[in-house]
Amino acid sequence: MTMVERYRANERELNCRHRIFDDVETHRSNAAKTTHVEAIIGKHTG
């Protein structure tokens, strides 16, 4: 395996992992935003 081939294989692997990680991060930040908004609304109505 040449350096370039190894690099390409690595990049593919990283892209796959990265995509999964992005989904998890998006999900997490959406959940955080939701709870944050609920906390603000709760504060105002309370």
N, CA, C and O atoms as a GROMACS GRO file, in nm:
protein
  184
    1MET      N    1   0.085  -0.119   0.000
    1MET     CA    2   0.000   0.000   0.000
    1MET      C    3   0.089   0.125   0.000
    1MET      O    4   0.177   0.140   0.084
    2THR      N    5   0.064   0.213  -0.096
    2THR     CA    6   0.142   0.336  -0.100
    2THR      C    7   0.087   0.435   0.002
    2THR      O    8  -0.021   0.416   0.058
    3MET      N    9   0.162   0.540   0.024
    3MET     CA   10   0.121   0.645   0.116
    3MET      C   11  -0.013   0.702   0.074
    3MET      O   12  -0.103   0.721   0.156
    4VAL      N   13  -0.026   0.730  -0.056
    4VAL     CA   14  -0.148   0.793  -0.108
    4VAL      C   15  -0.268   0.702  -0.085
    4VAL      O   16  -0.374   0.748  -0.041
    5GLU      N   17  -0.253   0.575  -0.116
    5GLU     CA   18  -0.363   0.480  -0.097
    5GLU      C   19  -0.404   0.475   0.050
    5GLU      O   20  -0.523   0.474   0.083
    6ARG      N   21  -0.305   0.471   0.137
    6ARG     CA   22  -0.334   0.464   0.279
    6ARG      C   23  -0.408   0.590   0.322
    6ARG      O   24  -0.503   0.584   0.401
    7TYR      N   25  -0.364   0.703   0.271
    7TYR     CA   26  -0.426   0.831   0.304
    7TYR      C   27  -0.571   0.833   0.259
    7TYR      O   28  -0.660   0.879   0.332
    8ARG      N   29  -0.595   0.784   0.137
    8ARG     CA   30  -0.732   0.783   0.084
    8ARG      C   31  -0.822   0.693   0.167
    8ARG      O   32  -0.936   0.728   0.196
    9ALA      N   33  -0.771   0.576   0.204
    9ALA     CA   34  -0.849   0.482   0.284
    9ALA      C   35  -0.882   0.545   0.418
    9ALA      O   36  -0.994   0.534   0.468
   10ASN      N   37  -0.783   0.612   0.476
   10ASN     CA   38  -0.803   0.681   0.603
   10ASN      C   39  -0.910   0.786   0.591
   10ASN      O   40  -0.998   0.798   0.676
   11GLU      N   41  -0.903   0.862   0.484
   11GLU     CA   42  -0.996   0.972   0.463
   11GLU      C   43  -1.138   0.919   0.452
   11GLU      O   44  -1.232   0.976   0.508
   12ARG      N   45  -1.155   0.808   0.378
   12ARG     CA   46  -1.287   0.747   0.364
   12ARG      C   47  -1.340   0.706   0.501
   12ARG      O   48  -1.455   0.734   0.535
   13GLU      N   49  -1.255   0.642   0.578
   13GLU     CA   50  -1.292   0.596   0.712
   13GLU      C   51  -1.333   0.715   0.798
   13GLU      O   52  -1.434   0.709   0.867
   14LEU      N   53  -1.256   0.820   0.792
   14LEU     CA   54  -1.284   0.940   0.872
   14LEU      C   55  -1.416   1.002   0.829
   14LEU      O   56  -1.495   1.045   0.913
   15ASN      N   57  -1.440   1.008   0.699
   15ASN     CA   58  -1.565   1.066   0.650
   15ASN      C   59  -1.685   0.990   0.702
   15ASN      O   60  -1.784   1.051   0.742
   16CYS      N   61  -1.677   0.859   0.701
   16CYS     CA   62  -1.787   0.777   0.752
   16CYS      C   63  -1.810   0.808   0.898
   16CYS      O   64  -1.923   0.833   0.941
   17ARG      N   65  -1.702   0.805   0.975
   17ARG     CA   66  -1.713   0.830   1.118
   17ARG      C   67  -1.763   0.970   1.143
   17ARG      O   68  -1.845   0.994   1.232
   18HIS      N   69  -1.713   1.062   1.065
   18HIS     CA   70  -1.748   1.203   1.082
   18HIS      C   71  -1.897   1.225   1.061
   18HIS      O   72  -1.960   1.302   1.133
   19ARG      N   73  -1.951   1.158   0.962
   19ARG     CA   74  -2.092   1.174   0.931
   19ARG      C   75  -2.176   1.128   1.050
   19ARG      O   76  -2.271   1.196   1.090
   20ILE      N   77  -2.141   1.014   1.105
   20ILE     CA   78  -2.214   0.961   1.221
   20ILE      C   79  -2.201   1.059   1.336
   20ILE      O   80  -2.299   1.090   1.404
   21PHE      N   81  -2.080   1.108   1.358
   21PHE     CA   82  -2.054   1.202   1.467
   21PHE      C   83  -2.136   1.328   1.449
   21PHE      O   84  -2.191   1.381   1.545
   22ASP      N   85  -2.144   1.377   1.325
   22ASP     CA   86  -2.223   1.497   1.295
   22ASP      C   87  -2.369   1.476   1.333
   22ASP      O   88  -2.431   1.564   1.393
   23ASP      N   89  -2.423   1.360   1.298
   23ASP     CA   90  -2.563   1.330   1.331
   23ASP      C   91  -2.584   1.335   1.482
   23ASP      O   92  -2.681   1.393   1.530
   24VAL      N   93  -2.491   1.274   1.555
   24VAL     CA   94  -2.501   1.272   1.701
   24VAL      C   95  -2.495   1.413   1.756
   24VAL      O   96  -2.574   1.451   1.842
   25GLU      N   97  -2.400   1.492   1.704
   25GLU     CA   98  -2.385   1.630   1.750
   25GLU      C   99  -2.510   1.712   1.721
   25GLU      O  100  -2.556   1.787   1.806
   26THR      N  101  -2.564   1.698   1.600
   26THR     CA  102  -2.684   1.772   1.562
   26THR      C  103  -2.798   1.736   1.656
   26THR      O  104  -2.869   1.823   1.706
   27HIS      N  105  -2.813   1.608   1.680
   27HIS     CA  106  -2.919   1.560   1.768
   27HIS      C  107  -2.901   1.619   1.908
   27HIS      O  108  -2.997   1.664   1.970
   28ARG      N  109  -2.776   1.620   1.956
   28ARG     CA  110  -2.746   1.669   2.089
   28ARG      C  111  -2.775   1.818   2.100
   28ARG      O  112  -2.835   1.863   2.198
   29SER      N  113  -2.733   1.894   2.000
   29SER     CA  114  -2.755   2.039   2.008
   29SER      C  115  -2.903   2.072   1.994
   29SER      O  116  -2.951   2.168   2.056
   30ASN      N  117  -2.976   1.995   1.915
   30ASN     CA  118  -3.121   2.016   1.904
   30ASN      C  119  -3.187   1.991   2.039
   30ASN      O  120  -3.274   2.068   2.081
   31ALA      N  121  -3.148   1.886   2.105
   31ALA     CA  122  -3.203   1.853   2.236
   31ALA      C  123  -3.170   1.964   2.335
   31ALA      O  124  -3.254   2.004   2.415
   32ALA      N  125  -3.046   2.012   2.328
   32ALA     CA  126  -3.003   2.119   2.419
   32ALA      C  127  -3.085   2.245   2.394
   32ALA      O  128  -3.127   2.311   2.489
   33LYS      N  129  -3.106   2.278   2.267
   33LYS     CA  130  -3.184   2.398   2.233
   33LYS      C  131  -3.326   2.385   2.287
   33LYS      O  132  -3.380   2.480   2.344
   34THR      N  133  -3.385   2.268   2.270
   34THR     CA  134  -3.522   2.246   2.315
   34THR      C  135  -3.532   2.266   2.465
   34THR      O  136  -3.621   2.337   2.513
   35THR      N  137  -3.442   2.204   2.540
   35THR     CA  138  -3.449   2.216   2.686
   35THR      C  139  -3.421   2.360   2.728
   35THR      O  140  -3.480   2.408   2.824
   36HIS      N  141  -3.334   2.427   2.656
   36HIS     CA  142  -3.302   2.567   2.686
   36HIS      C  143  -3.426   2.654   2.667
   36HIS      O  144  -3.458   2.737   2.752
   37VAL      N  145  -3.494   2.633   2.556
   37VAL     CA  146  -3.616   2.710   2.527
   37VAL      C  147  -3.722   2.681   2.632
   37VAL      O  148  -3.788   2.772   2.681
   38GLU      N  149  -3.737   2.554   2.668
   38GLU     CA  150  -3.835   2.517   2.770
   38GLU      C  151  -3.802   2.583   2.903
   38GLU      O  152  -3.892   2.627   2.975
   39ALA      N  153  -3.675   2.590   2.935
   39ALA     CA  154  -3.632   2.653   3.060
   39ALA      C  155  -3.668   2.802   3.060
   39ALA      O  156  -3.716   2.855   3.160
   40ILE      N  157  -3.646   2.867   2.946
   40ILE     CA  158  -3.678   3.010   2.934
   40ILE      C  159  -3.829   3.031   2.948
   40ILE      O  160  -3.873   3.119   3.021
   41ILE      N  161  -3.907   2.950   2.877
   41ILE     CA  162  -4.053   2.962   2.882
   41ILE      C  163  -4.100   2.936   3.025
   41ILE      O  164  -4.185   3.008   3.077
   42GLY      N  165  -4.044   2.834   3.087
   42GLY     CA  166  -4.082   2.800   3.224
   42GLY      C  167  -4.054   2.916   3.318
   42GLY      O  168  -4.132   2.944   3.409
   43LYS      N  169  -3.941   2.984   3.296
   43LYS     CA  170  -3.903   3.096   3.381
   43LYS      C  171  -4.005   3.208   3.368
   43LYS      O  172  -4.045   3.269   3.467
   44HIS      N  173  -4.046   3.236   3.244
   44HIS     CA  174  -4.138   3.347   3.220
   44HIS      C  175  -4.278   3.318   3.274
   44HIS      O  176  -4.344   3.407   3.328
   45THR      N  177  -4.324   3.194   3.258
   45THR     CA  178  -4.459   3.162   3.302
   45THR      C  179  -4.463   3.143   3.454
   45THR      O  180  -4.564   3.170   3.517
   46GLY      N  181  -4.350   3.096   3.512
   46GLY     CA  182  -4.344   3.067   3.655
   46GLY      C  183  -4.350   3.191   3.730
   46GLY      O  184  -4.346   3.189   3.853
   0.00000   0.00000   0.00000
